[in-house]
Amino acid sequence: WAKAALRCARQAAVILLVCGTLTFSGLMVTSQAFRAQVLEVLVQVYEEITNFRFSAEGETDRRAGDVALTYLPEGMEEIRRSGNHINLHIFFEDATGNTMRLTHTVIGDKTSHVSMLDTEDAEVEQFYIQGEQTTAISKGLDHTILWTSGNSVYLLTGTISMDELKQAVEAIQ
């Protein structure tokens, strides 16, 4: 009895899924207004996020973690480090609860990296640090700096001031 009920439930689920898919497909093909609404929702969601895609030409012998921080904002201490040979995450915190995180990603010949950052109603600034184009994003109390160097992608985020983050970026080797 239980097997028969389960089989009927599966069949009903498949029938509902097929009907839903056919209805959606039919509306997308026949209804210009429905299609426009779906595409508008997709565009609105995409406009709130900025997508950065990175790929490398050629192999690299560099490993994630081949990075030295020669400056930390006053009171910041490393509290945790995690990662592997491709990604490294270093977490910092001060006594007042301000945080900072450095992510170092190494991109090889057969890999790529995508960073999606929230830029809706954010202040976005482009500038150069150590000869590399850098993107800084400030939104409320959250600040982010994204840049590349060779086959490495760096992302520094924090609740400290953007000026302090920029000083930390300038001192990363």
Coordinates of C-alpha atoms in Angstrom, one line a residue:
W1 CA 0.0 0.0 0.0
A2 CA 2.8 2.5 1.0
K3 CA 4.7 1.7 -2.3
A4 CA 1.6 2.3 -4.4
A5 CA 1.0 5.7 -2.6
L6 CA 4.6 6.7 -3.1
R7 CA 4.5 5.8 -6.8
C8 CA 1.3 7.8 -7.2
A9 CA 2.8 10.8 -5.4
R10 CA 5.9 10.7 -7.7
Q11 CA 3.7 10.5 -10.8
A12 CA 1.6 13.5 -9.6
A13 CA 4.8 15.5 -8.9
V14 CA 6.1 14.7 -12.4
I15 CA 2.8 15.6 -14.0
L16 CA 2.7 19.0 -12.1
L17 CA 6.3 19.7 -13.0
V18 CA 5.7 19.0 -16.7
C19 CA 2.5 21.1 -16.6
G20 CA 4.3 24.0 -14.9
T21 CA 7.2 23.9 -17.3
L22 CA 4.8 23.8 -20.3
T23 CA 2.7 26.7 -19.0
F24 CA 5.8 28.8 -18.3
S25 CA 7.3 28.0 -21.7
G26 CA 4.0 28.7 -23.4
L27 CA 3.7 32.1 -21.7
M28 CA 7.3 33.0 -22.5
V29 CA 6.6 32.2 -26.2
T30 CA 3.1 33.7 -26.6
S31 CA 2.9 36.5 -24.1
Q32 CA 5.1 39.5 -24.8
A33 CA 4.0 41.1 -21.5
F34 CA 4.9 38.1 -19.4
R35 CA 8.3 37.7 -21.1
A36 CA 9.0 41.4 -20.5
Q37 CA 8.2 41.1 -16.8
V38 CA 10.4 38.1 -16.4
L39 CA 13.3 39.8 -18.2
E40 CA 12.8 43.0 -16.2
V41 CA 13.1 41.0 -13.0
L42 CA 16.3 39.4 -14.2
V43 CA 17.8 42.7 -15.3
Q44 CA 16.9 44.4 -12.0
V45 CA 18.6 41.6 -10.0
Y46 CA 21.7 41.8 -12.2
E47 CA 21.9 45.6 -11.9
E48 CA 22.2 45.4 -8.1
I49 CA 25.3 43.1 -8.4
T50 CA 28.5 43.7 -10.3
N51 CA 30.1 40.6 -11.7
F52 CA 33.9 40.5 -12.1
R53 CA 35.3 37.6 -14.1
F54 CA 39.0 36.9 -14.1
S55 CA 41.0 34.4 -16.1
A56 CA 44.8 34.0 -16.7
E57 CA 47.0 33.4 -19.6
G58 CA 49.5 30.7 -18.8
E59 CA 50.4 28.8 -15.7
T60 CA 51.7 30.3 -12.5
D61 CA 54.0 28.8 -9.9
R62 CA 52.4 31.1 -7.3
R63 CA 50.3 29.7 -4.5
A64 CA 47.6 31.4 -2.5
G65 CA 49.3 32.7 0.6
D66 CA 52.4 34.1 -1.1
V67 CA 51.3 37.4 0.4
A68 CA 52.8 39.5 3.2
L69 CA 50.8 42.2 5.1
T70 CA 53.3 44.9 6.2
Y71 CA 50.6 47.2 7.6
L72 CA 47.6 46.6 9.8
P73 CA 45.3 49.3 11.1
E74 CA 45.8 50.0 14.8
G75 CA 44.5 47.3 17.0
M76 CA 43.8 44.8 14.2
E77 CA 45.0 41.3 14.9
E78 CA 44.8 38.2 12.8
I79 CA 42.2 35.9 14.3
R80 CA 41.9 33.1 11.7
R81 CA 43.4 31.8 8.4
S82 CA 41.9 29.2 6.1
G83 CA 42.3 28.1 2.5
N84 CA 44.3 25.9 0.1
H85 CA 46.8 26.4 -2.7
I86 CA 44.2 28.3 -4.8
N87 CA 42.4 30.4 -2.2
L88 CA 43.5 32.0 1.1
H89 CA 41.3 33.9 3.6
I90 CA 42.8 35.8 6.4
F91 CA 40.4 37.3 9.0
F92 CA 41.3 40.3 11.3
E93 CA 39.5 41.9 14.1
D94 CA 40.1 44.7 16.6
A95 CA 38.9 45.1 20.2
T96 CA 35.9 47.3 19.2
G97 CA 34.5 44.7 16.8
N98 CA 35.8 46.2 13.5
T99 CA 36.7 43.5 11.0
M100 CA 38.8 43.1 7.9
R101 CA 39.2 40.1 5.6
L102 CA 41.8 39.5 2.9
T103 CA 41.1 36.9 0.2
H104 CA 43.9 35.9 -2.2
T105 CA 43.0 33.8 -5.2
V106 CA 45.5 32.4 -7.6
I107 CA 44.2 31.8 -11.2
G108 CA 45.9 29.2 -13.4
D109 CA 45.7 28.3 -17.0
K110 CA 42.6 26.1 -16.7
T111 CA 40.8 28.1 -14.0
S112 CA 38.9 31.3 -13.7
H113 CA 37.4 33.3 -10.8
V114 CA 34.2 35.3 -10.5
S115 CA 33.5 37.9 -7.8
M116 CA 30.0 39.2 -7.4
L117 CA 29.9 42.4 -5.4
D118 CA 26.8 44.3 -4.2
T119 CA 27.1 47.7 -5.9
E120 CA 23.4 48.9 -5.6
D121 CA 23.4 52.4 -4.1
A122 CA 27.1 52.1 -3.4
E123 CA 29.9 54.5 -4.0
V124 CA 32.3 53.0 -6.5
E125 CA 35.8 54.4 -7.2
Q126 CA 38.5 53.4 -9.6
F127 CA 42.1 54.1 -8.8
Y128 CA 45.7 52.7 -9.1
I129 CA 47.7 51.1 -6.4
Q130 CA 51.2 49.7 -7.1
G131 CA 50.5 50.3 -10.8
E132 CA 47.4 48.1 -10.8
Q133 CA 43.8 49.3 -11.5
T134 CA 41.8 48.9 -8.3
T135 CA 38.1 49.1 -7.6
A136 CA 36.8 50.4 -4.3
I137 CA 33.2 50.0 -3.2
S138 CA 31.7 51.7 -0.2
K139 CA 28.2 50.9 1.0
G140 CA 27.2 51.9 4.5
L141 CA 29.8 50.7 6.9
D142 CA 31.1 48.0 4.5
H143 CA 34.1 48.8 2.4
T144 CA 35.6 46.6 -0.3
I145 CA 38.7 46.9 -2.5
L146 CA 39.3 44.5 -5.4
W147 CA 42.4 44.3 -7.6
T148 CA 44.6 41.9 -9.5
S149 CA 48.4 41.5 -9.7
G150 CA 49.7 39.0 -12.2
N151 CA 47.7 35.8 -11.9
S152 CA 46.4 36.8 -8.4
V153 CA 43.0 38.3 -7.5
Y154 CA 42.9 40.1 -4.1
L155 CA 39.7 41.2 -2.2
L156 CA 40.0 43.2 0.9
T157 CA 36.8 43.9 2.8
G158 CA 36.2 45.5 6.2
T159 CA 34.2 47.7 8.5
I160 CA 37.1 50.0 9.0
S161 CA 37.4 53.2 7.0
M162 CA 38.2 53.2 3.3
D163 CA 41.4 55.2 4.0
E164 CA 42.6 52.5 6.4
L165 CA 41.8 49.8 3.8
K166 CA 43.7 51.7 1.1
Q167 CA 46.7 51.9 3.4
A168 CA 46.6 48.1 4.0
V169 CA 46.3 47.5 0.2
E170 CA 49.3 49.7 -0.5
A171 CA 51.4 47.7 2.1
I172 CA 50.5 44.2 0.8
Q173 CA 53.4 42.4 -0.9

